[in-house]
């Protein structure tokens, strides 16, 4: 490749224009692509999340790349995101040997080794459980024997309104099991007959492995009851099937608990080892880490017995302070900076954005957008900024680019988001007549854009 082309590709890389890199390089006949072109093509595919494509390209130059630390790193990066952690660790280890003291490579090697160990533990545990199921189990004990459930539940009005349903009948249980496709564990049924859904007083569960929530535990918001009427019930509109079908959680069981992240992680009953009629394990599934699974308990009763008070892990003040610092000082993503630069309607728009996000953190204790009023204002602000600079934007294009502004915005970012919130916001604004579509392009009405501008000025 000539130097001018290399410089252009590097500029696009810095600007996160990875699709442009792919489009340009795949237009070059394969026989004419040299080592540098293929290596950069692999990097672009990695950055687009197309890891199989990246690996395929990098394997084409495997022989020439054996002494190149960058080639091994890019291979390791693809393997890591394909959950082939042992192979990823080997690639990062080789990269580290070829270029010593590279802190970035050392970090990826460490993470790969941790993930590989966790993956191996999971495989051994599932194999052992399958073997035990074949051998058969002995007599089953009465659920929650020697454990009092009288003081288990939080009796707040919110818990009653959002989670609590009437005690389930045998007919309802059979109907729910048929709809879900799984036999619910006897310990869960026993707890739901005592109280059908709610918020326990103890909402934390210790973990051996870190998750997006904390280094040593996960937290739940509530336990879903048996029913359909309450949103937070197994077959409610925010229940198990909704989380699997709309949010992409793995179809390996039943979502049994929601979490404070409002969709970014859940607790599930995992039937992979026991089959649909067996005794499921309890796992944590982390959407922010590509639906990574963390083992919690051998069964639902063990999970309930293992819940502890949030006071044992109270880092809320420290977390809030860190989030406040982030929204006050974190560097904007390159896209958000680009969109803010030409704005003349609002003075110091960057500070206005930081002000709104500071109010969000003050209210929630963390930096995340959901379906509240301030979150909707930030959805509006991002949409106005983007369509102001890119007026020929379709719904699909906007949904694809949304994450590059704040959701995965680097220092000034949230580390993840739920696509469902964005599509729901778009649908609502369109239904209310505040977003209109013309020739496949979407935009705010002039009147609503003026309202958003005014809210920014007043922020």
CSV table of C-alpha atoms in Angstrom, one decimal:
chain,number,residue,atom,x,y,z
A,1,UNK,CA,0.0,0.0,0.0
A,2,UNK,CA,1.2,3.5,-0.7
A,3,UNK,CA,1.7,6.0,2.1
A,4,UNK,CA,-1.2,8.2,1.1
A,5,UNK,CA,-3.6,5.2,1.4
A,6,UNK,CA,-2.1,4.1,4.7
A,7,UNK,CA,-2.6,7.7,6.1
A,8,UNK,CA,-6.2,7.7,4.9
A,9,UNK,CA,-7.0,4.4,6.5
A,10,UNK,CA,-5.4,5.5,9.8
A,11,UNK,CA,-7.5,8.7,9.8
A,12,UNK,CA,-10.7,6.7,9.3
A,13,UNK,CA,-9.6,4.3,12.1
A,14,UNK,CA,-9.1,7.3,14.5
A,15,UNK,CA,-12.5,8.6,13.5
A,16,UNK,CA,-14.2,5.2,14.0
A,17,UNK,CA,-15.1,5.1,10.3
A,18,UNK,CA,-14.4,1.4,10.1
A,19,UNK,CA,-17.0,0.6,7.5
A,20,UNK,CA,-15.3,3.0,5.1
A,21,UNK,CA,-12.0,1.1,5.6
A,22,UNK,CA,-13.8,-2.2,4.8
A,23,UNK,CA,-15.6,-0.8,1.8
A,24,UNK,CA,-12.4,0.5,0.3
A,25,UNK,CA,-10.2,-2.6,1.0
A,26,UNK,CA,-12.7,-5.2,-0.2
A,27,UNK,CA,-13.0,-3.3,-3.4
A,28,UNK,CA,-9.4,-4.1,-4.0
A,29,UNK,CA,-9.0,-7.5,-5.8
A,30,UNK,CA,-7.8,-10.2,-3.3
A,31,UNK,CA,-4.7,-10.9,-5.2
A,32,UNK,CA,-3.7,-7.3,-5.0
A,33,UNK,CA,-4.1,-6.9,-1.2
A,34,UNK,CA,-0.8,-6.9,0.5
A,35,UNK,CA,0.0,-7.8,4.1
A,36,UNK,CA,-0.7,-4.3,5.5
A,37,UNK,CA,-4.0,-4.1,3.6
A,38,UNK,CA,-5.3,-7.4,5.0
A,39,UNK,CA,-4.1,-6.7,8.5
A,40,UNK,CA,-5.9,-3.4,8.5
A,41,UNK,CA,-9.0,-5.1,7.0
A,42,UNK,CA,-8.9,-7.5,9.9
A,43,UNK,CA,-8.6,-4.7,12.4
A,44,UNK,CA,-11.6,-2.9,10.8
A,45,UNK,CA,-13.8,-6.1,11.0
A,46,UNK,CA,-12.8,-6.4,14.6
A,47,UNK,CA,-13.9,-2.9,15.4
A,48,UNK,CA,-17.2,-3.5,13.6
A,49,UNK,CA,-17.8,-6.6,15.8
A,50,UNK,CA,-17.5,-9.0,12.8
A,51,UNK,CA,-15.0,-11.2,14.5
A,52,UNK,CA,-15.4,-14.3,12.3
A,53,UNK,CA,-14.7,-12.1,9.2
A,54,UNK,CA,-11.7,-10.6,11.0
A,55,UNK,CA,-10.3,-14.0,11.8
A,56,UNK,CA,-10.8,-15.2,8.3
A,57,UNK,CA,-8.8,-12.3,6.9
A,58,UNK,CA,-6.0,-12.6,9.4
A,59,UNK,CA,-5.7,-16.3,8.8
A,60,UNK,CA,-4.9,-15.4,5.1
A,61,UNK,CA,-1.6,-13.8,6.3
A,62,UNK,CA,-0.9,-16.2,9.2
A,63,UNK,CA,2.5,-17.4,7.8
A,64,UNK,CA,3.7,-13.8,7.3
A,65,UNK,CA,2.3,-12.7,10.7
A,66,UNK,CA,4.1,-15.1,12.9
A,67,UNK,CA,6.7,-12.6,13.9
A,68,UNK,CA,4.3,-9.6,14.1
A,69,UNK,CA,3.0,-8.8,17.5
A,70,UNK,CA,0.2,-6.7,16.0
A,71,UNK,CA,-1.0,-9.7,14.0
A,72,UNK,CA,-1.1,-11.9,17.1
A,73,UNK,CA,-2.9,-9.2,19.0
A,74,UNK,CA,-5.6,-8.8,16.4
A,75,UNK,CA,-6.1,-12.6,16.2
A,76,UNK,CA,-6.4,-12.7,20.0
A,77,UNK,CA,-8.9,-9.9,20.0
A,78,UNK,CA,-11.2,-11.7,17.5
A,79,UNK,CA,-10.8,-15.0,19.4
A,80,UNK,CA,-11.6,-13.3,22.7
A,81,UNK,CA,-14.9,-11.9,21.4
A,82,UNK,CA,-15.8,-15.3,19.9
A,83,UNK,CA,-15.4,-16.7,23.4
A,84,UNK,CA,-12.5,-18.8,22.4
A,85,UNK,CA,-10.6,-17.7,25.5
A,86,UNK,CA,-7.8,-20.3,25.7
A,87,UNK,CA,-6.8,-19.7,22.1
A,88,UNK,CA,-7.1,-15.9,22.7
A,89,UNK,CA,-4.7,-16.2,25.6
A,90,UNK,CA,-2.2,-18.0,23.4
A,91,UNK,CA,-2.3,-15.3,20.8
A,92,UNK,CA,-1.9,-12.5,23.4
A,93,UNK,CA,0.9,-14.4,25.1
A,94,UNK,CA,2.8,-14.6,21.8
A,95,UNK,CA,2.1,-10.9,21.1
A,96,UNK,CA,3.5,-10.0,24.5
A,97,UNK,CA,6.6,-12.0,23.9
A,98,UNK,CA,7.2,-10.3,20.6
A,99,UNK,CA,6.6,-6.8,22.0
A,100,UNK,CA,7.3,-6.8,25.7
A,101,UNK,CA,6.0,-4.3,28.2
A,102,UNK,CA,2.8,-3.5,26.2
A,103,UNK,CA,0.3,-2.8,28.9
A,104,UNK,CA,-2.6,-3.2,26.6
A,105,UNK,CA,-1.6,-6.7,25.5
A,106,UNK,CA,-0.9,-7.7,29.1
A,107,UNK,CA,-4.4,-6.6,30.1
A,108,UNK,CA,-6.0,-8.6,27.3
A,109,UNK,CA,-3.9,-11.6,28.3
A,110,UNK,CA,-5.0,-11.4,31.9
A,111,UNK,CA,-8.7,-11.1,30.9
A,112,UNK,CA,-8.4,-14.0,28.5
A,113,UNK,CA,-6.9,-16.3,31.2
A,114,UNK,CA,-9.6,-15.3,33.7
A,115,UNK,CA,-12.4,-16.0,31.1
A,116,UNK,CA,-10.8,-19.3,30.1
A,117,UNK,CA,-10.6,-20.5,33.7
A,118,UNK,CA,-14.3,-19.4,34.2
A,119,UNK,CA,-15.3,-21.2,31.0
A,120,UNK,CA,-13.5,-24.4,32.1
A,121,UNK,CA,-15.2,-24.3,35.5
A,122,UNK,CA,-18.6,-23.9,33.8
A,123,UNK,CA,-18.0,-26.8,31.4
A,124,UNK,CA,-16.9,-29.1,34.3
A,125,UNK,CA,-19.9,-28.1,36.3
A,126,UNK,CA,-22.4,-28.8,33.5
A,127,UNK,CA,-20.8,-32.1,32.7
A,128,UNK,CA,-20.9,-33.2,36.4
A,129,UNK,CA,-24.6,-32.1,36.6
A,130,UNK,CA,-25.5,-34.1,33.5
A,131,UNK,CA,-23.8,-37.1,34.9
A,132,UNK,CA,-25.6,-36.8,38.2
A,133,UNK,CA,-28.9,-36.5,36.3
A,134,UNK,CA,-28.2,-39.7,34.5
A,135,UNK,CA,-27.4,-41.5,37.7
A,136,UNK,CA,-30.6,-40.2,39.3
A,137,UNK,CA,-31.0,-38.4,42.6
A,138,UNK,CA,-32.2,-39.6,45.9
A,139,UNK,CA,-35.1,-38.4,48.0
A,140,UNK,CA,-35.8,-34.7,47.7
A,141,UNK,CA,-36.1,-32.6,50.9
A,142,UNK,CA,-39.1,-30.3,51.6
A,143,UNK,CA,-38.1,-26.9,50.2
A,144,UNK,CA,-36.9,-24.3,52.7
A,145,UNK,CA,-36.9,-26.7,55.6
A,146,UNK,CA,-35.2,-25.1,58.7
A,147,UNK,CA,-35.6,-21.6,57.0
A,148,UNK,CA,-38.2,-19.1,58.1
A,149,UNK,CA,-39.7,-17.1,55.2
A,150,UNK,CA,-41.8,-14.8,57.5
A,151,UNK,CA,-39.3,-11.9,57.3
A,152,UNK,CA,-38.1,-12.6,53.8
A,153,UNK,CA,-40.1,-10.1,51.8
A,154,UNK,CA,-40.1,-6.3,51.6
A,155,UNK,CA,-43.8,-5.2,52.1
A,156,UNK,CA,-43.4,-1.8,50.4
A,157,UNK,CA,-46.2,-0.4,48.3
A,158,UNK,CA,-44.0,-0.4,45.3
A,159,UNK,CA,-43.2,-4.1,45.7
A,160,UNK,CA,-46.9,-4.9,46.0
A,161,UNK,CA,-47.8,-2.8,43.0
A,162,UNK,CA,-45.1,-4.0,40.6
A,163,UNK,CA,-44.5,-7.6,41.6
A,164,UNK,CA,-47.1,-9.2,43.9
A,165,UNK,CA,-49.8,-11.4,42.3
A,166,UNK,CA,-52.5,-13.6,43.8
A,167,UNK,CA,-51.3,-17.0,45.0
A,168,UNK,CA,-50.9,-19.3,41.9
A,169,UNK,CA,-53.4,-22.1,41.3
A,170,UNK,CA,-52.3,-25.5,40.0
A,171,UNK,CA,-54.0,-24.6,36.7
A,172,UNK,CA,-52.1,-21.3,36.4
A,173,UNK,CA,-48.8,-23.0,37.2
A,174,UNK,CA,-49.4,-25.6,34.5
A,175,UNK,CA,-50.4,-22.9,32.0
A,176,UNK,CA,-47.3,-20.8,32.7
A,177,UNK,CA,-45.0,-23.8,32.5
A,178,UNK,CA,-46.5,-24.8,29.1
A,179,UNK,CA,-46.1,-21.2,27.8
A,180,UNK,CA,-42.5,-21.0,29.0
A,181,UNK,CA,-41.6,-24.6,27.9
A,182,UNK,CA,-39.9,-25.4,31.3
A,183,UNK,CA,-41.0,-27.2,34.5
A,184,UNK,CA,-40.5,-24.7,37.3
A,185,UNK,CA,-38.4,-25.9,40.3
A,186,UNK,CA,-40.3,-27.1,43.4
A,187,UNK,CA,-38.5,-24.6,45.6
A,188,UNK,CA,-39.6,-21.7,43.4
A,189,UNK,CA,-43.2,-23.0,43.5
A,190,UNK,CA,-43.0,-23.3,47.3
A,191,UNK,CA,-41.8,-19.7,47.6
A,192,UNK,CA,-44.4,-18.3,45.2
A,193,UNK,CA,-47.2,-20.1,47.1
A,194,UNK,CA,-46.0,-18.4,50.2
A,195,UNK,CA,-45.9,-15.0,48.3
A,196,UNK,CA,-46.3,-14.8,44.5
A,197,UNK,CA,-43.5,-12.4,43.5
A,198,UNK,CA,-42.0,-9.4,45.3
A,199,UNK,CA,-38.8,-7.7,46.5
A,200,UNK,CA,-36.8,-9.6,49.1
A,201,UNK,CA,-35.2,-7.7,52.0
A,202,UNK,CA,-31.8,-9.2,51.0
A,203,UNK,CA,-31.1,-8.3,47.4
A,204,UNK,CA,-27.4,-9.2,46.9
A,205,UNK,CA,-25.7,-12.5,46.1
A,206,UNK,CA,-21.9,-13.1,46.3
A,207,UNK,CA,-20.0,-14.2,43.3
A,208,UNK,CA,-16.5,-15.6,42.7
A,209,UNK,CA,-16.1,-13.6,39.4
A,210,UNK,CA,-16.6,-9.9,38.7
A,211,UNK,CA,-19.6,-8.8,36.6
A,212,UNK,CA,-20.7,-5.4,35.2
A,213,UNK,CA,-22.4,-4.8,38.5
A,214,UNK,CA,-19.6,-5.4,41.0
A,215,UNK,CA,-16.4,-7.2,41.6
A,216,UNK,CA,-17.8,-9.7,44.1
A,217,UNK,CA,-21.6,-9.8,44.0
A,218,UNK,CA,-24.7,-9.2,41.9
A,219,UNK,CA,-27.9,-7.4,42.9
A,220,UNK,CA,-31.5,-8.1,42.1
A,221,UNK,CA,-34.5,-5.7,42.1
A,222,UNK,CA,-37.2,-8.3,42.6
A,223,UNK,CA,-38.3,-11.9,42.0
A,224,UNK,CA,-40.8,-12.5,39.2
A,225,UNK,CA,-44.0,-14.2,40.3
A,226,UNK,CA,-46.1,-16.7,38.5
A,227,UNK,CA,-48.6,-14.9,36.3
A,228,UNK,CA,-49.3,-12.7,33.3
A,229,UNK,CA,-51.0,-9.6,34.7
A,230,UNK,CA,-48.1,-7.9,36.5
A,231,UNK,CA,-45.4,-6.5,34.1
A,232,UNK,CA,-42.8,-8.1,36.4
A,233,UNK,CA,-44.1,-11.6,36.4
A,234,UNK,CA,-42.9,-14.6,34.4
A,235,UNK,CA,-45.2,-14.1,31.5
A,236,UNK,CA,-45.9,-10.4,32.0
A,237,UNK,CA,-45.0,-7.8,29.4
A,238,UNK,CA,-41.5,-7.3,31.0
A,239,UNK,CA,-41.2,-11.0,31.9
A,240,UNK,CA,-39.0,-13.9,30.8
A,241,UNK,CA,-40.1,-14.1,27.2
A,242,UNK,CA,-39.8,-10.4,26.7
A,243,UNK,CA,-36.2,-10.4,27.9
A,244,UNK,CA,-35.3,-13.3,25.7
A,245,UNK,CA,-37.1,-12.3,22.6
A,246,UNK,CA,-36.7,-8.5,22.7
A,247,UNK,CA,-33.5,-8.1,24.6
A,248,UNK,CA,-31.6,-11.0,23.2
A,249,UNK,CA,-30.9,-13.0,26.4
A,250,UNK,CA,-30.0,-16.7,25.7
A,251,UNK,CA,-32.9,-19.1,25.3
A,252,UNK,CA,-31.6,-21.5,27.9
A,253,UNK,CA,-34.2,-21.2,30.6
A,254,UNK,CA,-36.3,-18.7,32.5
A,255,UNK,CA,-35.6,-15.1,33.6
A,256,UNK,CA,-36.5,-15.2,37.3
A,257,UNK,CA,-35.1,-11.9,38.7
A,258,UNK,CA,-34.7,-8.4,37.2
A,259,UNK,CA,-31.7,-6.3,38.3
A,260,UNK,CA,-31.1,-2.6,39.1
A,261,UNK,CA,-29.5,-2.0,35.7
A,262,UNK,CA,-33.0,-2.0,34.2
A,263,UNK,CA,-32.3,-4.7,31.6
A,264,UNK,CA,-28.5,-4.7,31.3
A,265,UNK,CA,-28.3,-7.9,33.4
A,266,UNK,CA,-30.7,-10.5,34.8
A,267,UNK,CA,-30.8,-13.7,36.9
A,268,UNK,CA,-32.0,-16.8,35.1
A,269,UNK,CA,-32.9,-20.5,35.8
A,270,UNK,CA,-30.5,-22.4,33.5
A,271,UNK,CA,-31.8,-25.7,32.1
A,272,UNK,CA,-28.8,-26.6,29.9
A,273,UNK,CA,-27.5,-29.4,32.1
A,274,UNK,CA,-30.7,-30.8,33.4
A,275,UNK,CA,-33.2,-30.6,30.5
A,276,UNK,CA,-36.5,-28.8,30.5
A,277,UNK,CA,-38.0,-31.0,33.3
A,278,UNK,CA,-35.0,-31.1,35.6
A,279,UNK,CA,-33.6,-29.0,38.4
A,280,UNK,CA,-32.0,-25.9,36.9
A,281,UNK,CA,-29.0,-23.9,38.1
A,282,UNK,CA,-29.2,-20.2,38.8
A,283,UNK,CA,-27.0,-18.0,36.8
A,284,UNK,CA,-26.4,-14.3,36.2
A,285,UNK,CA,-26.4,-13.1,32.5
A,286,UNK,CA,-24.6,-9.9,31.7
A,287,UNK,CA,-25.8,-8.1,28.6
A,288,UNK,CA,-23.1,-5.5,28.8
A,289,UNK,CA,-20.4,-8.3,28.5
A,290,UNK,CA,-22.0,-10.0,25.4
A,291,UNK,CA,-24.5,-12.0,27.6
A,292,UNK,CA,-21.7,-13.5,29.7
A,293,UNK,CA,-22.9,-16.2,32.1
A,294,UNK,CA,-21.8,-16.3,35.7
A,295,UNK,CA,-22.8,-19.3,37.9
A,296,UNK,CA,-24.6,-18.3,41.1
A,297,UNK,CA,-26.1,-21.4,42.7
A,298,UNK,CA,-26.8,-25.1,42.2
A,299,UNK,CA,-30.6,-24.5,42.5
A,300,UNK,CA,-33.2,-21.9,43.3
A,301,UNK,CA,-33.4,-22.7,47.0
A,302,UNK,CA,-29.6,-22.3,47.3
A,303,UNK,CA,-29.9,-19.0,45.6
A,304,UNK,CA,-32.6,-17.8,48.0
A,305,UNK,CA,-30.7,-19.0,51.0
A,306,UNK,CA,-27.5,-17.2,49.8
A,307,UNK,CA,-29.1,-13.7,49.4
A,308,UNK,CA,-27.5,-11.2,51.7
A,309,UNK,CA,-28.2,-7.5,52.6
A,310,UNK,CA,-26.9,-4.8,50.3
A,311,UNK,CA,-25.4,-3.2,53.3
A,312,UNK,CA,-22.6,-5.7,53.1
A,313,UNK,CA,-21.6,-4.2,49.7
A,314,UNK,CA,-22.7,-0.6,49.9
A,315,UNK,CA,-20.5,1.4,47.5
A,316,UNK,CA,-23.3,3.6,46.3
A,317,UNK,CA,-21.6,6.8,47.5
A,318,UNK,CA,-18.3,6.0,45.8
A,319,UNK,CA,-20.1,4.9,42.6
A,320,UNK,CA,-22.1,8.1,42.5
A,321,UNK,CA,-19.0,10.2,43.0
A,322,UNK,CA,-17.2,8.3,40.2
A,323,UNK,CA,-20.2,8.8,37.9
A,324,UNK,CA,-20.4,12.5,38.7
A,325,UNK,CA,-16.8,13.0,37.9
A,326,UNK,CA,-17.3,11.1,34.6
A,327,UNK,CA,-20.1,13.3,33.4
A,328,UNK,CA,-18.3,16.5,34.5
A,329,UNK,CA,-14.9,15.7,33.1
A,330,UNK,CA,-15.0,12.7,30.8
A,331,UNK,CA,-13.9,13.3,27.2
A,332,UNK,CA,-16.8,13.2,24.7
A,333,UNK,CA,-16.7,10.5,21.9
A,334,UNK,CA,-15.4,11.7,18.6
A,335,UNK,CA,-18.9,11.5,17.1
A,336,UNK,CA,-20.4,13.6,20.0
A,337,UNK,CA,-17.7,16.2,19.7
A,338,UNK,CA,-18.3,16.4,15.9
A,339,UNK,CA,-22.0,16.9,16.4
A,340,UNK,CA,-21.6,19.6,19.0
A,341,UNK,CA,-19.0,21.6,17.2
A,342,UNK,CA,-21.2,23.3,14.6
A,343,UNK,CA,-24.1,24.1,17.0
A,344,UNK,CA,-24.9,27.7,17.2
A,345,UNK,CA,-28.5,27.6,18.6
A,346,UNK,CA,-27.2,26.8,22.1
A,347,UNK,CA,-24.2,28.4,23.8
A,348,UNK,CA,-21.7,25.9,25.4
A,349,UNK,CA,-23.8,22.9,24.4
A,350,UNK,CA,-21.2,20.6,25.8
A,351,UNK,CA,-21.7,22.1,29.3
A,352,UNK,CA,-25.5,21.9,28.8
A,353,UNK,CA,-25.2,18.1,28.1
A,354,UNK,CA,-23.0,17.6,31.1
A,355,UNK,CA,-25.5,19.5,33.3
A,356,UNK,CA,-28.4,17.3,32.2
A,357,UNK,CA,-26.4,14.1,32.8
A,358,UNK,CA,-25.3,15.4,36.2
A,359,UNK,CA,-28.9,15.7,37.2
A,360,UNK,CA,-29.5,12.1,36.0
A,361,UNK,CA,-26.6,10.8,38.1
A,362,UNK,CA,-27.8,12.9,41.1
A,363,UNK,CA,-31.3,11.3,40.8
A,364,UNK,CA,-30.2,7.7,40.1
A,365,UNK,CA,-26.7,7.4,41.6
A,366,UNK,CA,-25.3,6.1,38.4
A,367,UNK,CA,-25.0,7.1,34.7
A,368,UNK,CA,-27.7,5.4,32.6
A,369,UNK,CA,-30.6,6.3,30.4
A,370,UNK,CA,-34.0,4.5,30.8
A,371,UNK,CA,-37.6,5.7,30.3
A,372,UNK,CA,-37.6,8.6,32.7
A,373,UNK,CA,-38.1,12.3,31.8
A,374,UNK,CA,-34.4,13.3,31.9
A,375,UNK,CA,-33.4,10.2,29.9
A,376,UNK,CA,-36.0,11.1,27.3
A,377,UNK,CA,-34.5,14.6,27.1
A,378,UNK,CA,-31.1,13.1,26.4
A,379,UNK,CA,-32.6,10.8,23.7
A,380,UNK,CA,-34.1,14.0,22.2
A,381,UNK,CA,-30.8,15.9,22.4
A,382,UNK,CA,-28.8,13.2,20.7
A,383,UNK,CA,-31.4,12.8,18.0
A,384,UNK,CA,-31.5,16.5,17.3
A,385,UNK,CA,-27.7,16.8,17.2
A,386,UNK,CA,-27.3,13.8,14.8
A,387,UNK,CA,-30.1,14.7,12.4
A,388,UNK,CA,-29.0,18.3,12.3
A,389,UNK,CA,-25.6,17.2,10.9
A,390,UNK,CA,-27.0,14.2,9.0
A,391,UNK,CA,-30.5,15.1,7.8
A,392,UNK,CA,-30.7,12.1,5.4
A,393,UNK,CA,-30.9,9.6,8.3
A,394,UNK,CA,-33.2,6.6,8.3
A,395,UNK,CA,-34.6,4.9,11.4
A,396,UNK,CA,-32.2,1.9,10.8
A,397,UNK,CA,-29.2,4.1,10.4
A,398,UNK,CA,-30.0,6.1,13.6
A,399,UNK,CA,-30.5,2.9,15.7
A,400,UNK,CA,-27.1,1.6,14.3
A,401,UNK,CA,-25.2,4.8,15.1
A,402,UNK,CA,-26.8,5.7,18.4
A,403,UNK,CA,-24.3,3.8,20.6
A,404,UNK,CA,-21.4,5.8,19.2
A,405,UNK,CA,-22.5,9.0,20.8
A,406,UNK,CA,-22.8,8.3,24.6
A,407,UNK,CA,-23.8,4.6,25.2
A,408,UNK,CA,-20.3,3.4,24.2
A,409,UNK,CA,-18.8,6.9,24.3
A,410,UNK,CA,-15.5,6.1,25.9
A,411,UNK,CA,-14.8,8.4,28.9
A,412,UNK,CA,-18.1,10.1,28.7
A,413,UNK,CA,-20.0,6.9,28.2
A,414,UNK,CA,-22.2,4.3,29.9
A,415,UNK,CA,-20.5,1.1,29.0
A,416,UNK,CA,-23.7,-0.3,27.5
A,417,UNK,CA,-27.4,0.3,26.7
A,418,UNK,CA,-30.6,-1.5,25.9
A,419,UNK,CA,-31.6,-1.1,22.3
A,420,UNK,CA,-35.2,-1.6,23.3
A,421,UNK,CA,-35.3,1.8,25.2
A,422,UNK,CA,-34.2,3.6,22.0
A,423,UNK,CA,-36.7,2.0,19.7
A,424,UNK,CA,-39.5,2.6,22.2
A,425,UNK,CA,-38.5,6.2,22.4
A,426,UNK,CA,-38.5,6.6,18.7
A,427,UNK,CA,-41.9,4.9,18.4
A,428,UNK,CA,-43.4,7.1,21.1
A,429,UNK,CA,-42.1,10.4,19.5
A,430,UNK,CA,-43.4,9.3,16.2
A,431,UNK,CA,-46.8,8.4,17.6
A,432,UNK,CA,-46.9,11.8,19.4
A,433,UNK,CA,-46.2,13.5,16.0
A,434,UNK,CA,-42.9,14.9,17.2
A,435,UNK,CA,-40.8,12.8,14.8
A,436,UNK,CA,-41.9,12.7,11.2
A,437,UNK,CA,-40.7,10.6,8.3
A,438,UNK,CA,-40.2,11.9,4.8
A,439,UNK,CA,-38.8,9.8,1.9
A,440,UNK,CA,-37.4,7.3,4.4
A,441,UNK,CA,-35.7,10.0,6.4
A,442,UNK,CA,-36.7,10.8,10.0
A,443,UNK,CA,-36.5,14.2,11.8
A,444,UNK,CA,-38.1,16.3,14.5
A,445,UNK,CA,-40.8,18.6,13.6
A,446,UNK,CA,-39.6,22.2,13.6
A,447,UNK,CA,-41.8,23.0,16.6
A,448,UNK,CA,-40.5,20.1,18.7
A,449,UNK,CA,-36.9,20.8,17.7
A,450,UNK,CA,-37.4,24.3,19.0
A,451,UNK,CA,-38.7,22.8,22.3
A,452,UNK,CA,-35.6,20.7,22.6
A,453,UNK,CA,-33.4,23.7,21.9
A,454,UNK,CA,-35.2,25.7,24.6
A,455,UNK,CA,-34.8,22.9,27.2
A,456,UNK,CA,-31.0,22.8,26.4
A,457,UNK,CA,-30.7,26.5,26.8
A,458,UNK,CA,-32.4,26.2,30.2
A,459,UNK,CA,-30.3,23.2,31.4
